[in-house]
XYZ file of C-alpha atoms in Angstrom:
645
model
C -50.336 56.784 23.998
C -46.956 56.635 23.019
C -45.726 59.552 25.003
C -47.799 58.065 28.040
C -45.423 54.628 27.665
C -42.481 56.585 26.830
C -42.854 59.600 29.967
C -43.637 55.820 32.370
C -40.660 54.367 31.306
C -38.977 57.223 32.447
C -40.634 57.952 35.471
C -38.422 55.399 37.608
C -35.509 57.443 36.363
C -36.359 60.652 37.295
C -38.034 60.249 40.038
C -35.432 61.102 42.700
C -36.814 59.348 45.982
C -37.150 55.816 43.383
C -33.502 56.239 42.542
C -32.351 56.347 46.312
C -34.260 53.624 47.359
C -32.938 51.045 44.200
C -29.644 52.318 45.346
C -30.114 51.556 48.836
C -31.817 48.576 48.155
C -28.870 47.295 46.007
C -26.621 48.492 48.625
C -27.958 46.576 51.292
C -27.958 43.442 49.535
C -24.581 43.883 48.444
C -23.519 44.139 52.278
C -25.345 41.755 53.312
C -23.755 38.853 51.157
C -20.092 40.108 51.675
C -20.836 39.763 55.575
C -22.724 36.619 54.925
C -18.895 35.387 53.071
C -17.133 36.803 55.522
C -18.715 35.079 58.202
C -18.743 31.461 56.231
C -15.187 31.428 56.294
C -14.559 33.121 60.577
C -17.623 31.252 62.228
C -17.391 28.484 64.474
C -18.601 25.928 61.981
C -20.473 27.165 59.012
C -24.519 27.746 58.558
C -26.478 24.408 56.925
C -23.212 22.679 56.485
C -21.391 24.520 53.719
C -18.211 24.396 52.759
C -15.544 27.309 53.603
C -14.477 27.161 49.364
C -14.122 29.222 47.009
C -17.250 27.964 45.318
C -19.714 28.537 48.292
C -18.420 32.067 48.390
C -19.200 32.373 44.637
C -22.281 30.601 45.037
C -23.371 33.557 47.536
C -22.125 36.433 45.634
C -23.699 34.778 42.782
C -27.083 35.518 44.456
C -26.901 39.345 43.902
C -28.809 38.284 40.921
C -32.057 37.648 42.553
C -31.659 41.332 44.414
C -31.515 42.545 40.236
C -34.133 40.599 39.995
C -36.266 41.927 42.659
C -35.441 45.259 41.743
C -36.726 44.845 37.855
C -39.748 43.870 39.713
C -40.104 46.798 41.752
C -39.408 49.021 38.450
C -41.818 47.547 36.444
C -44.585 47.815 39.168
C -43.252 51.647 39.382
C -44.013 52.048 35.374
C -47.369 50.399 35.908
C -48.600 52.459 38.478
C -47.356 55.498 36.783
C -49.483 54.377 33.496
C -52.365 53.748 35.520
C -52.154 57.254 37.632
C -50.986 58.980 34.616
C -54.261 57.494 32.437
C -56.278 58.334 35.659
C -55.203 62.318 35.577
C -54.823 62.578 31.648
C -51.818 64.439 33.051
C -48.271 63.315 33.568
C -47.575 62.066 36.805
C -45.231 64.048 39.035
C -42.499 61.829 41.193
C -42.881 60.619 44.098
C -44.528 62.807 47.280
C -44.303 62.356 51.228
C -46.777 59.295 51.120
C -44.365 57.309 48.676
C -40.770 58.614 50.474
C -42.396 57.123 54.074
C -43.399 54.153 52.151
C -39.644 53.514 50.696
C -38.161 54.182 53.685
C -40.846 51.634 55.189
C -39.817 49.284 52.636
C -36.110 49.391 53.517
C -36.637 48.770 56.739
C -38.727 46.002 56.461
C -35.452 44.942 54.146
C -33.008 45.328 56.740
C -34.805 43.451 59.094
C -35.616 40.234 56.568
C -31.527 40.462 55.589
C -30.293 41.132 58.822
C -33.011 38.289 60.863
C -31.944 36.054 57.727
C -28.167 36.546 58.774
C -28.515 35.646 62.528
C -31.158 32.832 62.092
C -28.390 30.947 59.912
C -25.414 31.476 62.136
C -27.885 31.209 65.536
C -30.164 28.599 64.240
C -28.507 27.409 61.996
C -31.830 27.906 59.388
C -33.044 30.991 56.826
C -35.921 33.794 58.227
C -39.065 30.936 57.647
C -42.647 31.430 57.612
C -42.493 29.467 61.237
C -40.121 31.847 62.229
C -42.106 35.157 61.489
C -45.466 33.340 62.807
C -42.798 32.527 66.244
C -42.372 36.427 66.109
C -45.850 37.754 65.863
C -47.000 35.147 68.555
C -44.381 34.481 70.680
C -42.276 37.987 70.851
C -44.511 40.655 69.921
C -42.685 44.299 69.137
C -41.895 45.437 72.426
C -39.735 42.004 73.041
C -38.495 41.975 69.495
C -36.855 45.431 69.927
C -35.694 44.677 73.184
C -33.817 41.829 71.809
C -31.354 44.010 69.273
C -28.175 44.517 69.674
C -26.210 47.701 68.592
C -25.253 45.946 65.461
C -28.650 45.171 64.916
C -30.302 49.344 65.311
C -27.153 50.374 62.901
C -28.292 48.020 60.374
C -31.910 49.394 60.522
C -30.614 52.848 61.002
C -27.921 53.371 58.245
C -29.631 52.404 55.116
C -32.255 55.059 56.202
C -29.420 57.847 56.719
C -28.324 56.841 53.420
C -31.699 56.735 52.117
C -32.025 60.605 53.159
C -28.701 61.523 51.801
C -28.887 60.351 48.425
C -32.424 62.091 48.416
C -30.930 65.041 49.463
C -27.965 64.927 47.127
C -30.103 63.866 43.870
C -28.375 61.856 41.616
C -29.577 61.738 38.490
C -29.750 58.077 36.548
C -27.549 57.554 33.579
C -26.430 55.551 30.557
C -23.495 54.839 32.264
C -25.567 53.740 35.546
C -27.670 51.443 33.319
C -25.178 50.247 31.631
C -23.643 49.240 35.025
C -26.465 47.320 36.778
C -27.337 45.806 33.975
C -23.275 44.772 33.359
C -23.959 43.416 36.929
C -26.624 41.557 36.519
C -25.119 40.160 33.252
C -21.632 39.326 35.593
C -23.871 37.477 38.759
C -25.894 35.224 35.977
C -22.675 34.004 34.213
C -20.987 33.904 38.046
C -23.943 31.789 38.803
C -23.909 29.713 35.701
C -20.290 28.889 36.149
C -20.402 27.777 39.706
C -20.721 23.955 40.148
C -24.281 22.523 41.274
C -25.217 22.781 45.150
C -22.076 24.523 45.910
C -23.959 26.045 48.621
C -27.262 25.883 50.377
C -30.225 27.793 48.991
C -30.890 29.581 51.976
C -26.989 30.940 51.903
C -27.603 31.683 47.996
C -31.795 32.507 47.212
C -32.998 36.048 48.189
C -34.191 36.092 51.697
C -37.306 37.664 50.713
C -37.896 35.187 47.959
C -37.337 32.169 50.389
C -39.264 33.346 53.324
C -42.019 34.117 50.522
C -41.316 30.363 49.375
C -41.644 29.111 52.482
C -44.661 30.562 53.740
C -46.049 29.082 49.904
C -44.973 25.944 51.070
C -46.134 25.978 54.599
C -49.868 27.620 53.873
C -49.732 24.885 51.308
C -49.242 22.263 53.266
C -52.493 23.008 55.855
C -54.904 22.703 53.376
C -57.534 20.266 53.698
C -56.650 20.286 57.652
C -60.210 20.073 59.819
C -58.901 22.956 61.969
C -62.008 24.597 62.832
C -62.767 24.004 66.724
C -64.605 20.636 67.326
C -66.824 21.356 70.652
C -66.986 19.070 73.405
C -64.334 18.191 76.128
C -63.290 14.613 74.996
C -59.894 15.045 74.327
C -59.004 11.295 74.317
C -57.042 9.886 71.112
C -59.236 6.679 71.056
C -59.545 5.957 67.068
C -58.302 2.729 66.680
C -55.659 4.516 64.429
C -53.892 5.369 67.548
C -54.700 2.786 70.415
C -54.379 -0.783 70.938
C -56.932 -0.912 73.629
C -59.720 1.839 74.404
C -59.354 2.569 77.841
C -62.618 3.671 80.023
C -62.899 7.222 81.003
C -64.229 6.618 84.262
C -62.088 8.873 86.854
C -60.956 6.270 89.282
C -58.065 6.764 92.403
C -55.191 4.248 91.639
C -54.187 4.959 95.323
C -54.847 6.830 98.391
C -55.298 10.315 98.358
C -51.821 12.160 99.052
C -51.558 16.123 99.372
C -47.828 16.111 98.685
C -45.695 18.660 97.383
C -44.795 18.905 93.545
C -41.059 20.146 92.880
C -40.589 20.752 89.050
C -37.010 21.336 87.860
C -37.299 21.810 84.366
C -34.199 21.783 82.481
C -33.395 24.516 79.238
C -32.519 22.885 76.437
C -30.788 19.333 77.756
C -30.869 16.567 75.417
C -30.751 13.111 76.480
C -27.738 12.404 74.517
C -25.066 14.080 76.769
C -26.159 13.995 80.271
C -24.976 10.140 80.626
C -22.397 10.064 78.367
C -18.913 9.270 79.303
C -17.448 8.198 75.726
C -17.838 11.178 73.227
C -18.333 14.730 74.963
C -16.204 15.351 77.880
C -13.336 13.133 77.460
C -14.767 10.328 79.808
C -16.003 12.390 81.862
C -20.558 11.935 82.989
C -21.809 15.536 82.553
C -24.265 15.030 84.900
C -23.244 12.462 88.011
C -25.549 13.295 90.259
C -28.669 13.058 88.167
C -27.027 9.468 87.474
C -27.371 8.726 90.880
C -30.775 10.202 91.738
C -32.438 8.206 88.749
C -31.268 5.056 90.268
C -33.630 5.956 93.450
C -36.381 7.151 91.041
C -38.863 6.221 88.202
C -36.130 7.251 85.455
C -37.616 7.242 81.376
C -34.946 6.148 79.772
C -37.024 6.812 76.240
C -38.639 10.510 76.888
C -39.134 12.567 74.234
C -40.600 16.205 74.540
C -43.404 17.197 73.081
C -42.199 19.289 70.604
C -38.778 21.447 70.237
C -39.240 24.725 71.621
C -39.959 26.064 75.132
C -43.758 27.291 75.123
C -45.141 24.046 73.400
C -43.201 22.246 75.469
C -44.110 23.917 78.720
C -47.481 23.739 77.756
C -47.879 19.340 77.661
C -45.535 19.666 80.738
C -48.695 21.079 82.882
C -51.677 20.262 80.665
C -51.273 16.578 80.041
C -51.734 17.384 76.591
C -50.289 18.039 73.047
C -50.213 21.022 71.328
C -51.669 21.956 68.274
C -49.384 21.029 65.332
C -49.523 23.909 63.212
C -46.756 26.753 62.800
C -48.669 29.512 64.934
C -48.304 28.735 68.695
C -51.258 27.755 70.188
C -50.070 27.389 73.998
C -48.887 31.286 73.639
C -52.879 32.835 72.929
C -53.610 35.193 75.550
C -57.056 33.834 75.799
C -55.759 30.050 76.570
C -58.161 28.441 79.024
C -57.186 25.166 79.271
C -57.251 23.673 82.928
C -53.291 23.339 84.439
C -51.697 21.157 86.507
C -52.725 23.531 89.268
C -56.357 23.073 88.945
C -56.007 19.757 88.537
C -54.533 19.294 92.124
C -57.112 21.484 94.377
C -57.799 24.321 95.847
C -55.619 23.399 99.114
C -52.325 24.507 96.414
C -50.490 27.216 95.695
C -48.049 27.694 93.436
C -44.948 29.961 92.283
C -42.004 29.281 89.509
C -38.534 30.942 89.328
C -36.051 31.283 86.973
C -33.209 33.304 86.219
C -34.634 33.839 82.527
C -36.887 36.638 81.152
C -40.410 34.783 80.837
C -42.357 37.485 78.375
C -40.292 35.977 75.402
C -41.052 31.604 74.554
C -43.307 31.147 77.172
C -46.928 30.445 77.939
C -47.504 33.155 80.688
C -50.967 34.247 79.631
C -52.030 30.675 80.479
C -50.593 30.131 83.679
C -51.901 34.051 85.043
C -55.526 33.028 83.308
C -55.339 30.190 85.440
C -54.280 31.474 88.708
C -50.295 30.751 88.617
C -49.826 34.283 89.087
C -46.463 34.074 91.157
C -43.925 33.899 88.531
C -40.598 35.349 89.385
C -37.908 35.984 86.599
C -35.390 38.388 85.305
C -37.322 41.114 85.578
C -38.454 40.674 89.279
C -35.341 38.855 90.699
C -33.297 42.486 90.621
C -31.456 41.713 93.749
C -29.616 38.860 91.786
C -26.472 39.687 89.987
C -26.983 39.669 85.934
C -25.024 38.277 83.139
C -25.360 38.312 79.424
C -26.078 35.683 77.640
C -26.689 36.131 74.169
C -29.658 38.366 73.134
C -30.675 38.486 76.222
C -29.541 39.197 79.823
C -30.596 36.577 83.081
C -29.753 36.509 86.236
C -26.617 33.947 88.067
C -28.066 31.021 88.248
C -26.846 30.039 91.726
C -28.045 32.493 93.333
C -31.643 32.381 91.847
C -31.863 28.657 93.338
C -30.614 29.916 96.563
C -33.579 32.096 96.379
C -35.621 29.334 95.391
C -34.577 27.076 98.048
C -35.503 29.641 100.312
C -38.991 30.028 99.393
C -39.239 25.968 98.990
C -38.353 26.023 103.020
C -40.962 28.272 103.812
C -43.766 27.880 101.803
C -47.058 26.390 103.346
C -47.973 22.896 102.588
C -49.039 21.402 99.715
C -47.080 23.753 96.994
C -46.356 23.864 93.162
C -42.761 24.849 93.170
C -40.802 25.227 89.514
C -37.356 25.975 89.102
C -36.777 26.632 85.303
C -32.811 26.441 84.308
C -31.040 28.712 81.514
C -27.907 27.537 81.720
C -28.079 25.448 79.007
C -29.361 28.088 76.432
C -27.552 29.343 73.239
C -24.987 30.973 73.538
C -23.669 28.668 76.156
C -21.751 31.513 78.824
C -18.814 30.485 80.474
C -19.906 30.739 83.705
C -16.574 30.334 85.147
C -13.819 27.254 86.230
C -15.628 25.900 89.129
C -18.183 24.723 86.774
C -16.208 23.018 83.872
C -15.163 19.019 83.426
C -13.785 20.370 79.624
C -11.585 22.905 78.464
C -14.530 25.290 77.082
C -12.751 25.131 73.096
C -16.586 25.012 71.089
C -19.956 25.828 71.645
C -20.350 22.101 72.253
C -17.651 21.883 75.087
C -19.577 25.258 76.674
C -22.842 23.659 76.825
C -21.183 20.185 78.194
C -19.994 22.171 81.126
C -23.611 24.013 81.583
C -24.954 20.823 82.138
C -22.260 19.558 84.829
C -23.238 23.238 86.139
C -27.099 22.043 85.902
C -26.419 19.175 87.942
C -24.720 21.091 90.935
C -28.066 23.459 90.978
C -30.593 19.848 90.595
C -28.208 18.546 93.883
C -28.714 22.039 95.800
C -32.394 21.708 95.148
C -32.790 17.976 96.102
C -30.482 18.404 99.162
C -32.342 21.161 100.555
C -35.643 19.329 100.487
C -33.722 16.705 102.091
C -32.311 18.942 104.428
C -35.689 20.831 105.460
C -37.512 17.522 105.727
C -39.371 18.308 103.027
C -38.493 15.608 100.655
C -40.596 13.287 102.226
C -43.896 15.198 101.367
C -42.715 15.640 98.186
C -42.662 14.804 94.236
C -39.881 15.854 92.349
C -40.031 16.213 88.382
C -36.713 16.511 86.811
C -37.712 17.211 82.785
C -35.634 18.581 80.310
C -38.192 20.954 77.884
C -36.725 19.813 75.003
C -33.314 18.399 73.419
C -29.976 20.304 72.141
C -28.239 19.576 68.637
C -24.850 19.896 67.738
C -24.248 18.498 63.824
C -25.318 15.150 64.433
C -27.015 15.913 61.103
C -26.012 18.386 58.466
C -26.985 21.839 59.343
C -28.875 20.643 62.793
C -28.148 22.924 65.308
C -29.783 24.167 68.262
C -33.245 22.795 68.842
C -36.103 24.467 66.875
C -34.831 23.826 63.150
C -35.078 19.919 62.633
C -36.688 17.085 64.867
C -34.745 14.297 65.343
C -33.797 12.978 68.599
C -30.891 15.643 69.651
C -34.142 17.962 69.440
C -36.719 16.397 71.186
C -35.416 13.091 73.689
C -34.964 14.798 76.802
C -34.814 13.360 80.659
C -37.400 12.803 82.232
C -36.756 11.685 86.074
C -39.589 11.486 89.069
C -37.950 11.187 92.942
C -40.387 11.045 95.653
C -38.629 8.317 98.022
C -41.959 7.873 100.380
C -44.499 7.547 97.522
C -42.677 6.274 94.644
C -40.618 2.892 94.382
C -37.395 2.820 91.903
C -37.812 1.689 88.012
C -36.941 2.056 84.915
C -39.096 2.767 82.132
C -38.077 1.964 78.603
C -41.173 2.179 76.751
C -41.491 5.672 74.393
C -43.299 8.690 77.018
C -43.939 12.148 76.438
C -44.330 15.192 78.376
C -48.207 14.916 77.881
C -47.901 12.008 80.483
C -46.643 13.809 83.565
C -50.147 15.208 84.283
C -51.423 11.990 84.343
C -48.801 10.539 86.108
C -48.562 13.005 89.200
C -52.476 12.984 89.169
C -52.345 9.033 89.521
C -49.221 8.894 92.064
C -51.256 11.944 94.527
C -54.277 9.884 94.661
C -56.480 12.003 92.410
C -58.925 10.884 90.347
C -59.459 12.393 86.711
C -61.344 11.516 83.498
C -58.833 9.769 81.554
C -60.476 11.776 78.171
C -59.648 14.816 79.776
C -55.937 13.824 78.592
C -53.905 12.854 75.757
C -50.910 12.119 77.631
C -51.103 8.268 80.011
C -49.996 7.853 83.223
C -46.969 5.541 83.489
C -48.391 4.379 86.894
C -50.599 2.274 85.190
C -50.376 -1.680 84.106
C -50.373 -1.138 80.577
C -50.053 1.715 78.279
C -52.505 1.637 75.788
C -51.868 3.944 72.972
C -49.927 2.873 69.799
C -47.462 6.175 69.719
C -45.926 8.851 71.397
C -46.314 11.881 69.208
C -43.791 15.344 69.080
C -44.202 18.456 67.032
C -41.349 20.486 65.329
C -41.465 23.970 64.708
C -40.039 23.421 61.460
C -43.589 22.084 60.619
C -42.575 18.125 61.094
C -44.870 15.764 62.846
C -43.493 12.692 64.466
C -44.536 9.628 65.920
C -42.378 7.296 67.764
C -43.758 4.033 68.233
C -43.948 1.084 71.067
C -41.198 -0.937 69.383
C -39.236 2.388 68.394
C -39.898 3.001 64.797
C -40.458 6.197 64.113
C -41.552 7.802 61.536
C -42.199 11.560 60.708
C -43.943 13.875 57.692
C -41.885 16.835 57.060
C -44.810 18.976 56.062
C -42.950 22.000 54.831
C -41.628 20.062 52.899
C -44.013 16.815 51.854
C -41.775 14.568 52.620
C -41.217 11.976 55.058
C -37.670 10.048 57.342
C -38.011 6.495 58.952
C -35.642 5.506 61.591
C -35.811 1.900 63.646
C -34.257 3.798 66.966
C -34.039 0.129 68.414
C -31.217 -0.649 65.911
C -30.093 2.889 64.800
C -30.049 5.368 67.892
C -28.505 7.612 66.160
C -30.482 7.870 62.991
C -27.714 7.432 60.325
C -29.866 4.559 58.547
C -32.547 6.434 56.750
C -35.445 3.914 56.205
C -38.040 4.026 53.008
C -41.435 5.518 54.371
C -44.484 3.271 53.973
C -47.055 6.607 53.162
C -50.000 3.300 53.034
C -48.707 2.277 56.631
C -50.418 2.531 59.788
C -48.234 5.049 61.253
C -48.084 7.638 58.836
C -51.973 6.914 58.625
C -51.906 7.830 62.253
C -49.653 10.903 61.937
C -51.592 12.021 59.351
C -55.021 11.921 61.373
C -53.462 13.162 64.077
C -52.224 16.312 62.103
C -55.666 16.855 60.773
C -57.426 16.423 63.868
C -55.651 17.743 66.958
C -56.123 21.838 65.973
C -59.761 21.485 65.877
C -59.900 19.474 69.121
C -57.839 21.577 71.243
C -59.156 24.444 70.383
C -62.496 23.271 70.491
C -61.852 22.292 73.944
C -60.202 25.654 74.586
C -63.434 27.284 73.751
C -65.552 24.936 75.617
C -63.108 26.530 79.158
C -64.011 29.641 78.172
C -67.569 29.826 77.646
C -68.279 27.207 80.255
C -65.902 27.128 82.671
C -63.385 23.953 83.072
């Protein structure tokens, strides 16, 4: 027995393909955190808000004790499996054979990718590699768009750990005393490194293992469903009509709130533009409205001066923009399942329309395009099809000049037949921000932030070559035009809130939402709270159609009175929201369990962090509405399927 514990102990040791993958291992993680300080101290503005200190640096280096820590893990589930195999053969275990060498080299991979997605995600994103974030990659991306996504940085950090892998296999090392002695002097110098550094002197997700937080996180997230009623409900009443939700239960009946009018519906839907900056001539562009034009066209229009989105990324988004209803809140995305059935906006209108989208963009990565083929929007034209237009990089992936693919678009508006479905989707105003040259600035491009400023002023010019040529062809006055942004932009307004997808507070998810159709819509503002689920409705009721109000979650803003309690907007960061008539809103962070409350009447800006009534009606409602809304949609879902809808 004794020799069997003794010959296991060793077995790590001596077996030469272990040895080269700890070392490799180690390796990685070791050049992983001196990038990681490297970069907190040259970026733009540092990941999560950390400090550019001494500390924070220490703080990260610190956290090469969790990779010593991972790798007494791995050698003391080596010695176990070599007592179990070696009590299994009554024979001493030989090292390791092809099987185990593919499976290291497997492991290190998988490695490289979790340190190196880790990396971008916090200087991108501005958050760690999440359990939303590898659900987002398994639904959304897939491996063919994943791969087509890396950069050469991004193959040589998959590639050289493996050369390295074969090299020290090849070269055999043996372990030694002095090697022992090493790591475990190491280990000994990262514990009292992280002992000695002061409390929270940087984030966790700049500090923890990125295995052990994505592992934490996906705890935390799986967590967090239980107890949900997820399972499909069947039936096709979609309506929110507890009392939770509505002041008023409205009848379903499917009534016309006007003539019948086969007009044209123009969607311009607008990448990442945040109702914050468009109007703004005090804080972003030195006085300076990014967006002029729009100004002017919302003064002829039905402008909703309180939109919010939906949710905070593209397909969920896209998805309420043509359904007229919200997604499912839960971290796997729903409106990307290649077996989606749920009717569009273009079955909603009749057989008489067509329909076709463009965009300079590449539309197999964050967005629904299963759904719209499955439902007969088949004529989608994008990066990949547009190959006359002239390309330009912009960030991990290439689109093509914007101009030139509304020049294109404008064409096909002129001669399409009568009554069309025509989208324009924007890019412009996607990380990284390009400089897309002088013409199309109002700010000396210094930041990120002054970039995307610009990108919007360029955004307007391409929403006033749209509206002008409708105006121009005559078309304009058969026509609806939906200006919507798909979902907000944030820039620090909140520690560590960048981008869109990480946090939801308003940056994130208000967006414009602006409706111009001079011969069948009069001018007004709207101030109540609205949502993306309500265009449906809304175009349905201003064309003349008549629908089954329980067919939709979303209300059309054509009618008297609004009867639901709350708008409500789902984060991919797992937090539910709900924004309410007089503007409180209040949100469960489920990844988390825990819970903000802003009065956005008296605090816009969400600097005044109000205590969270958990016994109040609208966390009572949030909470329902988190429980309930998976199995409904997809019950509803499989009701299209096997029935037809």
């Amino acid at each position: 027995m004794l020799t069997r514990v003794s010959s296991a102990i060793q077995a790590p040791f001596t077996d030469r393909a272990f040895r080269a993958f700890l070392q490799v291992f180690f390796g990685v993680g070791i050049l992983y955190r001196t990038i990681l300080v490297l970069a907190l101290f040259v970026s733009e503005s540092p990941p999560l808000g950390a400090a550019r200190s001494f500390w924070s640096a220490a703080a990260i280096l610190s956290g090469l004790a969790y990779d010593l820590v991972l790798i007494a893990v791995v050698v003391a589930v080596r010695i176990i499996w070599h007592l179990l195999r070696a009590k299994a053969t009554e024979q001493r275990a030989s090292g390791s054979g092809l099987a185990a060498r593919v499976a290291f080299a497997a492991l290190l991979l998988w490695h490289s990718v979790v340190l190196g997605s880790h990396l971008n995600l916090l200087f991108t994103m501005n958050t760690g590699f999440t359990w939303s974030m590898f659900v987002e990659f398994l639904t959304v991306l897939g491996f063919k768009d994943f791969f087509a996504l890396l950069g050469l940085k991004d193959y040589l950090a998959m590639v050289l750990p493996q050369i390295a892998f074969i090299l020290l296999l090849a070269a055999g090392y043996r372990f030694t005393l002095r090697m022992g002695a090493t790591a475990a002097a190491m280990g000994g110098l990262f514990l009292t490194l992280a002992e000695a550094t002061p409390a929270r002197s940087a984030p966790r997700e700049l500090v923890q293992s990125p295995h052990l937080y994505l592992l934490g996180d996906a705890w935390k997230s799986l967590t967090a469903s239980r107890g949900r009623a997820s399972a499909p409900v069947t039936g096709v009443n979609l309506a929110i009509d507890d009392p939770v939700f509505y002041r008023s239960k409205s009848s379903p009946e499917a009534r016309a709130i006007r003539p019948r009018a086969d007009a044209n519906v123009i969607f311009i839907i607008l990448e990442s533009t945040a109702r914050e900056y468009i109007f703004d001539t005090r804080k972003y562009a030195g006085g300076k409205m990014p967006m002029p034009y729009l100004w002017a066209l919302a003064q002829k229009s039905l402008y909703f001066s309180r939109h919010f989105a939906s949710n905070n990324s593209s397909p969920r988004s896209i998805f309420s923009i043509f359904s007229g209803l919200y997604e499912s809140p839960e971290t796997r995305f729903f409106s990307m399942e290649n077996d989606l059935q749920v009717p569009h906006l273009i079955d909603l209108l009749g057989k008489g329309y067509s329909g076709f989208l463009v965009t300079p963009a590449d539309l197999n990565w964050y967005f629904p395009r299963a759904w719209f083929k499955n439902r007969g929007f088949t004529d989608l034209e994008d990066y990949n099809r547009l190959k006359q237009l002239r390309e330009y990089k912009a960030g991990p992936t290439p689109a093509r000049d914007e101009f030139e693919a509304v020049a294109h678009f404008n064409a096909r508006v002129a001669k399409m037949p009568q009554p069309f479905v025509g989208v324009y989707y924007t890019f412009v105003g996607h990380w990284p921000y390009p400089d897309i040259g002088p013409e199309h600035r109002i700010i000396q491009p210094a930041s990120s932030r002054d970039r995307y400023v610009n990108n919007l002023y360029a955004q307007d010019q391409l929403i006033r070559q749209i509206v002008e040529n409708l105006e121009a062809t005559g078309r304009i006055e058969n026509s609806i035009v939906v200006i919507v942004g798909d979902h907000g932009e944030a820039f620090y307004q909140h520690p560590g809130n960048r981008v869109h997808s990480g946090e939801s507070y308003n940056e994130n998810i208000a967006s414009p939402l602006i409706i111009y159709s001079p011969k069948l819509l009069q001018p007004a503002t709207i101030t109540e709270p609205t949502v993306h689920a309500d265009i449906v409705p809304t175009l349905l009721d201003a064309l003349g159609i008549a629908y089954r109000r329980d067919r939709f979650q979303g209300e059309s803003l054509l009618r008297a009175e609004l009867s639901r309690k709350y708008v409500f907007t789902y984060g991919n960061e797992n937090t539910l929201t709900a924004v309410a008539r007089d503007l409180q809103k209040v949100q469960i962070l489920y990844s988390t369990k825990g819970c903000r409350s802003f009065n956005l009447a008296a605090d816009p800006a969400e600097q005044n962090l109000l205590p969270c009534e958990t016994s109040g009606a609208q966390y009572l409602a949030l909470q329902k509405f988190y429980n309930s809304q998976p199995g409904m949609i997809k019950g509803y879902n499989n009701y299209c399927k096997k029935n037809g809808c």
